[in-house]
Short mmCIF file of C-alpha atoms in Angstrom, two decimals:
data_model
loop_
_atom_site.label_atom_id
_atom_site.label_comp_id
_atom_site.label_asym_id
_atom_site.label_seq_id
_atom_site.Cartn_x
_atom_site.Cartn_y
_atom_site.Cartn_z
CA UNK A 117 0.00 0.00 0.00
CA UNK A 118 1.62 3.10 -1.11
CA UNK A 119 1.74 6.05 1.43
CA UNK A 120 1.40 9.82 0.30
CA UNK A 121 4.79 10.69 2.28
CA UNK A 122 6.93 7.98 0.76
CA UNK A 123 9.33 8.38 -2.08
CA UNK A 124 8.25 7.37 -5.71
CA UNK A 125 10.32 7.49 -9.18
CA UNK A 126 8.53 9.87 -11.52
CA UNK A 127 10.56 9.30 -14.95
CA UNK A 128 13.99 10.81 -14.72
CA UNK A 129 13.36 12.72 -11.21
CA UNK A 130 13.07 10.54 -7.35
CA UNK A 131 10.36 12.40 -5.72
CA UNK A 132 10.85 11.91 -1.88
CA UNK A 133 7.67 12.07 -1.26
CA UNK A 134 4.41 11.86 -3.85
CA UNK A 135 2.45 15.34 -2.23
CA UNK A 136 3.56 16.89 -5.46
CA UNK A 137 2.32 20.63 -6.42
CA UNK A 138 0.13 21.39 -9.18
CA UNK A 139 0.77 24.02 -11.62
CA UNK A 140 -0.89 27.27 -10.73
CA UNK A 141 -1.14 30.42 -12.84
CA UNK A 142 0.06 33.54 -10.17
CA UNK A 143 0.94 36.47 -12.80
CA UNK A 144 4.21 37.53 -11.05
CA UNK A 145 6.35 38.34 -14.00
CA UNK A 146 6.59 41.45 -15.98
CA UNK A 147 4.21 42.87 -18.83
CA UNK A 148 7.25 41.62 -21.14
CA UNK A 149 6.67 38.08 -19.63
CA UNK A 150 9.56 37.68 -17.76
CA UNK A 151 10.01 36.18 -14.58
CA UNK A 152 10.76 38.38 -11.38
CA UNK A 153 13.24 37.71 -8.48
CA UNK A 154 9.77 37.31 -6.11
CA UNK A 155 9.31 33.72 -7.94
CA UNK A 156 12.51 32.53 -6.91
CA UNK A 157 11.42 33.22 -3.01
CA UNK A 158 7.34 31.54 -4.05
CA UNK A 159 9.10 28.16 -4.93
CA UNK A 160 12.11 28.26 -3.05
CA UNK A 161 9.37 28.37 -0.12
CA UNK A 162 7.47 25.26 -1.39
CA UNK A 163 10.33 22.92 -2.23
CA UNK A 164 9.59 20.49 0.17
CA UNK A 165 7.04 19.25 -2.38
CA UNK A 166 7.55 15.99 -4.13
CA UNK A 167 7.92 17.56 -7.20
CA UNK A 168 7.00 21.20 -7.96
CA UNK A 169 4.87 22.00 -11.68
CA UNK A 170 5.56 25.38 -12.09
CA UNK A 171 2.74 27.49 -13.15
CA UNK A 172 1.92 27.39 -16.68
CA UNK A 173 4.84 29.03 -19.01
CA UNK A 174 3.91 30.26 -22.56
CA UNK A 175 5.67 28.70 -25.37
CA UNK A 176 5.54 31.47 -27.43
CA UNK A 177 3.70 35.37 -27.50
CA UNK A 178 1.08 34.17 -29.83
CA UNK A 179 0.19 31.39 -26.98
CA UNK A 180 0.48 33.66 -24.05
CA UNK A 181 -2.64 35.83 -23.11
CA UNK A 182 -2.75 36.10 -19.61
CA UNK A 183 -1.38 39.84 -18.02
CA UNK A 184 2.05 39.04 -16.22
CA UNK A 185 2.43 35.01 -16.60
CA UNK A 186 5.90 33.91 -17.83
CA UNK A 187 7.45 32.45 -20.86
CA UNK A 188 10.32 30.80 -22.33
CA UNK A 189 11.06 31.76 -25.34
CA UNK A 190 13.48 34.10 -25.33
CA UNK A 191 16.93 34.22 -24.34
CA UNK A 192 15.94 36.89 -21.46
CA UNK A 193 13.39 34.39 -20.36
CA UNK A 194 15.63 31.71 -19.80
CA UNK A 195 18.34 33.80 -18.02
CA UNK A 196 15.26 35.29 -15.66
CA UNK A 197 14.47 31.75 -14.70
CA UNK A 198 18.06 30.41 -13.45
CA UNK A 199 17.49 32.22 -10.56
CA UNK A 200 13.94 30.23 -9.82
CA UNK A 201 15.31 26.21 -10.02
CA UNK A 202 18.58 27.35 -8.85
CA UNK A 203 16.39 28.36 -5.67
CA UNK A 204 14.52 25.16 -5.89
CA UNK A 205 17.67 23.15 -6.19
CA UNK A 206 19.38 24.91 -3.31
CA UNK A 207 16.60 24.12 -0.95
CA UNK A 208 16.69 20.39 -1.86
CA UNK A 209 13.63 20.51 -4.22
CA UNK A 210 12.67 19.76 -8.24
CA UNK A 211 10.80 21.44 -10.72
CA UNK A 212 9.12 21.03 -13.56
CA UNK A 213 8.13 23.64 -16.29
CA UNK A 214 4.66 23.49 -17.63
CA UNK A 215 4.72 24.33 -20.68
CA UNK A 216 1.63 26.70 -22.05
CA UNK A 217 -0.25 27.35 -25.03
CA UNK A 218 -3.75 29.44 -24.46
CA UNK A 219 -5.10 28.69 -27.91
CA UNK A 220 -8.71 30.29 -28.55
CA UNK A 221 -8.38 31.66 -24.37
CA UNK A 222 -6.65 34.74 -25.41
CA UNK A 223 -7.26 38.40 -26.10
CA UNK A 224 -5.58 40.18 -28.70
CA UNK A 225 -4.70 43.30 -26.47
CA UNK A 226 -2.17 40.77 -24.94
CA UNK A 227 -1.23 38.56 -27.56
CA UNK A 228 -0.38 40.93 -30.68
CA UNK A 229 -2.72 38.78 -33.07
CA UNK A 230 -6.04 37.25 -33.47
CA UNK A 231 -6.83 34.45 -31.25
CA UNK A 232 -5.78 30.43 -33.23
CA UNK A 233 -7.17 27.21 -32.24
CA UNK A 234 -8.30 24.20 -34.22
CA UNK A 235 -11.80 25.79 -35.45
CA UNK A 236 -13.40 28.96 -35.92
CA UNK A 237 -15.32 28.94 -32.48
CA UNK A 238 -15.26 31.55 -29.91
CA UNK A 239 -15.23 30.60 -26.61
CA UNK A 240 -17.46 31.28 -23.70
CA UNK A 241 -16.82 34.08 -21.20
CA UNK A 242 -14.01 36.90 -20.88
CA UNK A 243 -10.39 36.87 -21.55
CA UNK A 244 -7.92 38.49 -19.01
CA UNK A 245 -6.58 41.58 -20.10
CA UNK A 246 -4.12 44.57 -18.77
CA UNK A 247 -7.07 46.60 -19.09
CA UNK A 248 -9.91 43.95 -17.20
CA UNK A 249 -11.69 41.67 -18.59
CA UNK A 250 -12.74 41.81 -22.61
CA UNK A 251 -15.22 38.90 -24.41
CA UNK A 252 -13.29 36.67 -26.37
CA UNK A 253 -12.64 36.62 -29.84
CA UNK A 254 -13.14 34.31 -32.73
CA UNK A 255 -10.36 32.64 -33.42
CA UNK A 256 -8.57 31.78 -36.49
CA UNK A 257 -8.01 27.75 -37.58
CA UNK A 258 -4.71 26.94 -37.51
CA UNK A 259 -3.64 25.83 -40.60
CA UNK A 260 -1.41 22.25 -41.20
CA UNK A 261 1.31 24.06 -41.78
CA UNK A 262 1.11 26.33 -38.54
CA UNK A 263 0.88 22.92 -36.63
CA UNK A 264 4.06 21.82 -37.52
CA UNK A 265 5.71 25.14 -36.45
CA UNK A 266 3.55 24.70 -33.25
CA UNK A 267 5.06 21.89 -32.36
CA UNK A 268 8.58 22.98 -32.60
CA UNK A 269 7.52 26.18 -30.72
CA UNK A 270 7.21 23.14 -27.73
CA UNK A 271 10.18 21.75 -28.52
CA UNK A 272 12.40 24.86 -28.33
CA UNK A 273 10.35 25.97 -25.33
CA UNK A 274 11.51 22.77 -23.30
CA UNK A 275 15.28 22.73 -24.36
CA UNK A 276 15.03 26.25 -23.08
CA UNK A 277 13.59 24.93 -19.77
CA UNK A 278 16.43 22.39 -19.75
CA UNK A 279 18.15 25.13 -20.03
CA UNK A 280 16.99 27.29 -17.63
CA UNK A 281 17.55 24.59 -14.77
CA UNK A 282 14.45 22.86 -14.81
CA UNK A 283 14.18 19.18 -14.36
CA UNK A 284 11.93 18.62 -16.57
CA UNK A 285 8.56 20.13 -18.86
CA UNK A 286 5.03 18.91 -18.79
CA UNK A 287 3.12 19.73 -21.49
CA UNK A 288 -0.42 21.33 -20.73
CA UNK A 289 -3.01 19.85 -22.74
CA UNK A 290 -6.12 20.57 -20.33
CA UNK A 291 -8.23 23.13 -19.14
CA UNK A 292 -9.29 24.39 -22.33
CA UNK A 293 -6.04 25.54 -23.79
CA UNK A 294 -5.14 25.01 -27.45
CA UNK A 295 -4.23 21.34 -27.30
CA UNK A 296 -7.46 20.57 -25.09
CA UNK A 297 -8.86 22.04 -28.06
CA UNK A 298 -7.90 19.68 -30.33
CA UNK A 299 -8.66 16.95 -27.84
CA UNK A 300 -12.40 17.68 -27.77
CA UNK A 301 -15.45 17.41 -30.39
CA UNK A 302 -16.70 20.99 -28.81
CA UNK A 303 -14.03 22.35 -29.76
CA UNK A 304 -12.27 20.33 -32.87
CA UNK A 305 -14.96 20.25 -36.13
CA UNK A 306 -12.06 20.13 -38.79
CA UNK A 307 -12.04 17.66 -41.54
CA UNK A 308 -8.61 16.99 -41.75
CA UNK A 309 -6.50 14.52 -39.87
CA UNK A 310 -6.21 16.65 -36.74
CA UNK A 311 -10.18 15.84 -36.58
CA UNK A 312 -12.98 13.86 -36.29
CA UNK A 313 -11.91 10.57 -34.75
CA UNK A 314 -10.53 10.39 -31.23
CA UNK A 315 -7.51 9.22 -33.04
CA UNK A 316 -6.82 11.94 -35.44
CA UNK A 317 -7.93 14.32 -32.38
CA UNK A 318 -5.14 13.19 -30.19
CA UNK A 319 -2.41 13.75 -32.72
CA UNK A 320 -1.59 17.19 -31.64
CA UNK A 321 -0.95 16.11 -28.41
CA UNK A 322 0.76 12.51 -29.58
CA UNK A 323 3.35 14.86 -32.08
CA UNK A 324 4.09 17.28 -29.27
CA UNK A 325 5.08 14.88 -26.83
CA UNK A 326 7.00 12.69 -29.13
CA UNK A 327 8.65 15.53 -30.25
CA UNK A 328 9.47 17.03 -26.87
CA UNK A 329 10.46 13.66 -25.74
CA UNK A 330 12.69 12.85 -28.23
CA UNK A 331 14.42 16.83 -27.88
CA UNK A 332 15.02 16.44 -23.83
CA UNK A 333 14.50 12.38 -22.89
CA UNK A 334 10.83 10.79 -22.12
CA UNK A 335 11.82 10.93 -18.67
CA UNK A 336 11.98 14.51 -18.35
CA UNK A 337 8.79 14.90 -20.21
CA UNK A 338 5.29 14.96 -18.54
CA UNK A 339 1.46 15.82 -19.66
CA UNK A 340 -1.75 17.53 -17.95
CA UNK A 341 -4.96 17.15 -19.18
CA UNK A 342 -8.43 16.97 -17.89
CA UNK A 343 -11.16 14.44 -19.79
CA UNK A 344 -14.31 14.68 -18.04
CA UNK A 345 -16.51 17.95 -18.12
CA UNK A 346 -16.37 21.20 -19.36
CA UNK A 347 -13.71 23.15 -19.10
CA UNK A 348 -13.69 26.80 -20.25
CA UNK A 349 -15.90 25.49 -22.82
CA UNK A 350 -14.37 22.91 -23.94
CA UNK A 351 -15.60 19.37 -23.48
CA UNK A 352 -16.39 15.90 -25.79
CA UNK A 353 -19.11 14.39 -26.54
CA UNK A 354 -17.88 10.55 -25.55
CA UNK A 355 -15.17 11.25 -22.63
CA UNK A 356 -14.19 7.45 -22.99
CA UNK A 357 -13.51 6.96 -26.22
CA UNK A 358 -11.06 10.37 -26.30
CA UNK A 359 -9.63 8.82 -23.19
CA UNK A 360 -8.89 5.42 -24.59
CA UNK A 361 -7.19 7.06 -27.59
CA UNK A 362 -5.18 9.23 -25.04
CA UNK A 363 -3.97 6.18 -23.24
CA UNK A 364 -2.69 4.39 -26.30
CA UNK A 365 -1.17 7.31 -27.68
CA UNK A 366 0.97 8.11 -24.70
CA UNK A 367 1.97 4.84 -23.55
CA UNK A 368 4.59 3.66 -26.40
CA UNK A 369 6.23 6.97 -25.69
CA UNK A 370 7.33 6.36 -21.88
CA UNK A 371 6.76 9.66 -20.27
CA UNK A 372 7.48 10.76 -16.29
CA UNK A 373 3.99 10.71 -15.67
CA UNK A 374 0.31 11.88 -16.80
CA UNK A 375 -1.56 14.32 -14.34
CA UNK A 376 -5.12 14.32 -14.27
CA UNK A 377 -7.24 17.13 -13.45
CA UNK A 378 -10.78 15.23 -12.51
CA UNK A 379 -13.76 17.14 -11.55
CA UNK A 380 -16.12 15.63 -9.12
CA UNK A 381 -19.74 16.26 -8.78
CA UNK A 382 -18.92 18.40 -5.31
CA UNK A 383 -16.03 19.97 -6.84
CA UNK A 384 -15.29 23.50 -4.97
CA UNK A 385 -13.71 25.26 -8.43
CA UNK A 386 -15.61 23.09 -11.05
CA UNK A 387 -18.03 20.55 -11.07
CA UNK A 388 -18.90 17.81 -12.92
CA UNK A 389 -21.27 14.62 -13.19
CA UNK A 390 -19.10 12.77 -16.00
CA UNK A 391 -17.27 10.01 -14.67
CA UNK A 392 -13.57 10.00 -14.01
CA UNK A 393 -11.48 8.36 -16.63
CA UNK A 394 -8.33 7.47 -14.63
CA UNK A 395 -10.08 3.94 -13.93
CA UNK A 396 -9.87 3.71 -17.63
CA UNK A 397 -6.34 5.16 -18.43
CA UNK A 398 -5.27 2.59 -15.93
CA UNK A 399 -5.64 0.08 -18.24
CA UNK A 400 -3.94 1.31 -20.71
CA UNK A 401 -1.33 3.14 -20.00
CA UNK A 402 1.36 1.61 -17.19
CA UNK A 403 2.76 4.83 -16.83
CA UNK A 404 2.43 6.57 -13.42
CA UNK A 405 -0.36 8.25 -12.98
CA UNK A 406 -0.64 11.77 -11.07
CA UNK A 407 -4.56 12.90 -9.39
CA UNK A 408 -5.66 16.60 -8.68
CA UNK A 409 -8.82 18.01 -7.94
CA UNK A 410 -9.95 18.96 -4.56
CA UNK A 411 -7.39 15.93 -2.51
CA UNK A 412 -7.42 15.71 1.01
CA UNK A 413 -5.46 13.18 2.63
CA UNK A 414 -7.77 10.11 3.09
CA UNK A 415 -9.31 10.44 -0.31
CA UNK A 416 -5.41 10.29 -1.68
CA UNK A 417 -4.80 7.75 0.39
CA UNK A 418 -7.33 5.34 -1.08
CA UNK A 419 -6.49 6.62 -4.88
CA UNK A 420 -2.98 5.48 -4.03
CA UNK A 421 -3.62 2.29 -1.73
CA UNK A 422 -6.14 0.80 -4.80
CA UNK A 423 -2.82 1.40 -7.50
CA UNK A 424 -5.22 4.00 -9.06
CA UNK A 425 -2.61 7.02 -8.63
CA UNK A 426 1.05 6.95 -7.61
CA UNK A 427 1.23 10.83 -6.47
CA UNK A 428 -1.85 13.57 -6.04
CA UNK A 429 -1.13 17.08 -6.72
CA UNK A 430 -2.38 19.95 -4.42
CA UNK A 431 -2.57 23.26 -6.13
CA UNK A 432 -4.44 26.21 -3.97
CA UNK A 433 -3.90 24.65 -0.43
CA UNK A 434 -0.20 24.89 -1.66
CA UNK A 435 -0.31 28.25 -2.59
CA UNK A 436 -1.35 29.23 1.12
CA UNK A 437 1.17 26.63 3.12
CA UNK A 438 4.72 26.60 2.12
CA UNK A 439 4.86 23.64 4.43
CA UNK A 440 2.00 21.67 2.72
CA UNK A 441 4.13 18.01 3.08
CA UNK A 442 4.80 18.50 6.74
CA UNK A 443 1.01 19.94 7.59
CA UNK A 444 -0.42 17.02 5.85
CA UNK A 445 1.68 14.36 7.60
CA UNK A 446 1.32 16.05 10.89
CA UNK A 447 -2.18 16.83 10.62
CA UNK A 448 -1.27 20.49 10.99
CA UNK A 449 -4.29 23.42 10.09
CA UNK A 450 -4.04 24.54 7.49
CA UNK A 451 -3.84 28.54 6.03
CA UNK A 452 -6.80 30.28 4.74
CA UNK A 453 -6.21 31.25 1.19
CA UNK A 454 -6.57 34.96 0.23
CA UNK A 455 -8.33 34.55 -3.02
CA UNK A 456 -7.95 38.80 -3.54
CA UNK A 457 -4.19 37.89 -3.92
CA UNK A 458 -3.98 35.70 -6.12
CA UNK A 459 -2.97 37.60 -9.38
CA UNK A 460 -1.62 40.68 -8.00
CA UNK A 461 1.73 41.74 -8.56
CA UNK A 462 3.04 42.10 -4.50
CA UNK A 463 4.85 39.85 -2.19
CA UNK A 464 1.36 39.91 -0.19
CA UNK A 465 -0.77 36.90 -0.47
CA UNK A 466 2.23 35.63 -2.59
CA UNK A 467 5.51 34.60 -0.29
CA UNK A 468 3.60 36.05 3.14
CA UNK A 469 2.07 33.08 3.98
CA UNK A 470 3.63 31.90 7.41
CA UNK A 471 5.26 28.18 7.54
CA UNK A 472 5.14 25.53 11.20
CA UNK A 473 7.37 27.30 14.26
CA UNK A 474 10.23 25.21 13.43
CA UNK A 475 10.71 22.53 16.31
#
C-alpha cells in the first residue's frame, strides 16, 4: 500500500515524497513576460514538495494571453528563470516547467494577433486583459502548416527549460487551452486529420510529446490534461472513447507521468457529473499516474492504496502553506487562502504566507 509521504520514481526525477504541487497560474512576471526575483522566493518556499509544476509558461507570445504570466522563449526568459530552479535546487527541491499554449483563451490586447485554435469557435466568457476583462474573440483555424511550427515552438520551449535549470517540462493539454482544443469534439470540427476521430484528435498532443520527448529524454517529459466535463468550454461528446485514444497514444512513448485534473460532482472550483477516466487510463497506459482536484489526505490515500494514482497534486492549499508536506503528515491546520491575492503583482498573499514554528 503506497503512502502519500513515501518516495516514488517519476521518470527521470526521485520524488521523496508523492504530495507533489500542481501548476498554478500567479501572474508575477513582468508585462514583457519575464520572470521576477519574487518567484525565486514563491518556490524556493514550497520545495519540500515531491515535485514542484511550475505554473503554466507560454511557449511562445502568440500562446500567451494572460497579463504578467511567464514564458520561455526568449533568451531573457531563460536567463530570468536560473534564478527560480537554482532556488529550488538549493533548498533540496525539483521542478518542472509546464509548458503553455492558451489557444482560442486569449485576447488580442495581450497577444499581438487574433486568437488560433483548431476551429473557428469563440469561446465562452471573458479573456484576461491589462485593461480587465474583454469577451473573447473568434479565433482563427490553424492551418497544417502552422501545426508543424507549433510543435517545434514546444520543442524549443523545453530545451530552453532544460536550459533554464528545470528538471523537466510537462506539457499542458487541459483546461481548455489550445491542445485541449484539439482533444475535444466541442471544440475540434475540422475535416482533416487533426479531426474527427478520437484518433486523429489526439495527434496534436501525440506529435508534441514525441517531439518534446525525443528533444530532452521521455523521462523529463510529462502531460496535464483533464477528460471529463467542461472546461472553459471545452468538453467531448464521448469522454471514454477520447480517453482510450489518449492512453494508447501516450503509452509507447514512456513519459514521467500523466496528471489528471478530474472534476467531481462536489467539486469547490468546477463541477462535474461525467465520470472520471483514470479507472480507464489505468488500463492502458502503465505509466504513473498523477490525481488533482480537490485531494485531502484520506481520499489520496485510497487513490494510491487501490494502484489508481502513484502521487496527487495539491494546487491552492499549496499556494497558502509553504509547508504543505509536513502539515499534511502532521495533521497540521491549514492557512486560509486569500483569493484577492492571487494575481496581484506584490509579495502579499504571494511569499507572506507563514510556515510551522520550526521545532
Amino acid at each position: 500500500m503506497a503512502n502519500l509521504f513515501e518516495p516514488v520514481q517519476l521518470g527521470a526525477v526521485h520524488a521523496p515524497n508523492r504530495v507533489l504541487m500542481a501548476p498554478l497560474t500567479r501572474a508575477r512576471a513582468t508585462r514583457g513576460h519575464v520572470p521576477t526575483p519574487i518567484m525565486a522566493d514563491y518556490y524556493r518556499q514550497r520545495a519540500s514538495a515531491g515535485l514542484i509544476i511550475s505554473e503554466g509558461i507560454g511557449v511562445s507570445q502568440q500562446g500567451m494571453g494572460w497579463p504578467h504570466a511567464a514564458g520561455l522563449w526568449s533568451a531573457e526568459q531563460v536567463e530570468a528563470w536560473k534564478p527560480v530552479t537554482a532556488a529550488v535546487h538549493e533548498a533540496g527541491g525539483r521542478i518542472f516547467a509546464q509548458l503553455w499554449h492558451m489557444g482560442r483563451l486569449v485576447h488580442s490586447s495581450v497577444t499581438g494577433e487574433q486568437p488560433v485554435a483548431p476551429s473557428p469557435i469563440t469561446a465562452p466568457g471573458h479573456a484576461h486583459t491589462y485593461e480587465g476583462n474583454k469577451p473573447y474573440e473568434q479565433p482563427r483555424a490553424l492551418s497544417v502548416t502552422e501545426i508543424s511550427a507549433l510543435v517545434e515552438s514546444f520543442v524549443a520551449a523545453a530545451r530552453n527549460a532544460i536550459a533554464a535549470g528545470f528538471d523537466g517540462v510537462q506539457i499542458h493539454g487541459a483546461n481548455g487551452y489550445l491542445i485541449d482544443e484539439f482533444l475535444r469534439d466541442g471544440a475540434n470540427r475540422r475535416e482533416d486529420e487533426y479531426g474527427g476521430s478520437p484518433t486523429n484528435r489526439v495527434r496534436l498532443l501525440k506529435e508534441i510529446t514525441q517531439a518534446v520527448a525525443d528533444a530532452i529524454g521521455a523521462g523529463r517529459t510529462a502531460v496535464r490534461l483533464s477528460l471529463n466535463g467542461d472546461s472553459q468550454g471545452t468538453d467531448d461528446s464521448n469522454p471514454a472513447s477520447l480517453s482510450l485514444a489518449v492512453a494508447q497514444a501516450l503509452e509507447p512513448i514512456g513519459i514521467a507521468f500523466l496528471e489528471l485534473r478530474e472534476l467531481r460532482p462536489d467539486g469547490t472550483r468546477g463541477a462535474s457529473d461525467v465520470p472520471r477516466q483514470s479507472p480507464l487510463i489505468r488500463r492502458y497506459f502503465t505509466g504513473p499516474l498523477v490525481l488533482n482536484s480537490d485531494y485531502d489526505v484520506v481520499r489520496a490515500h485510497a487513490d494510491l492504496d487501490s494502484g489508481l494514482a502513484q502521487a496527487i497534486s495539491f494546487g491552492r492549499s499549496f499556494i497558502a502553506n509553504p509547508d504543505l508536506p509536513e502539515r499534511l503528515s502532521t495533521g497540521a491546520p491549514l492557512n486560509d487562502i486569500e483569493q484577492a491575492t492571487l494575481y496581484t503583482q506584490g509579495a502579499e498573499g504571494y511569499v507572506d504566507y507563514p510556515a510551522l514554528e520550526a521545532a
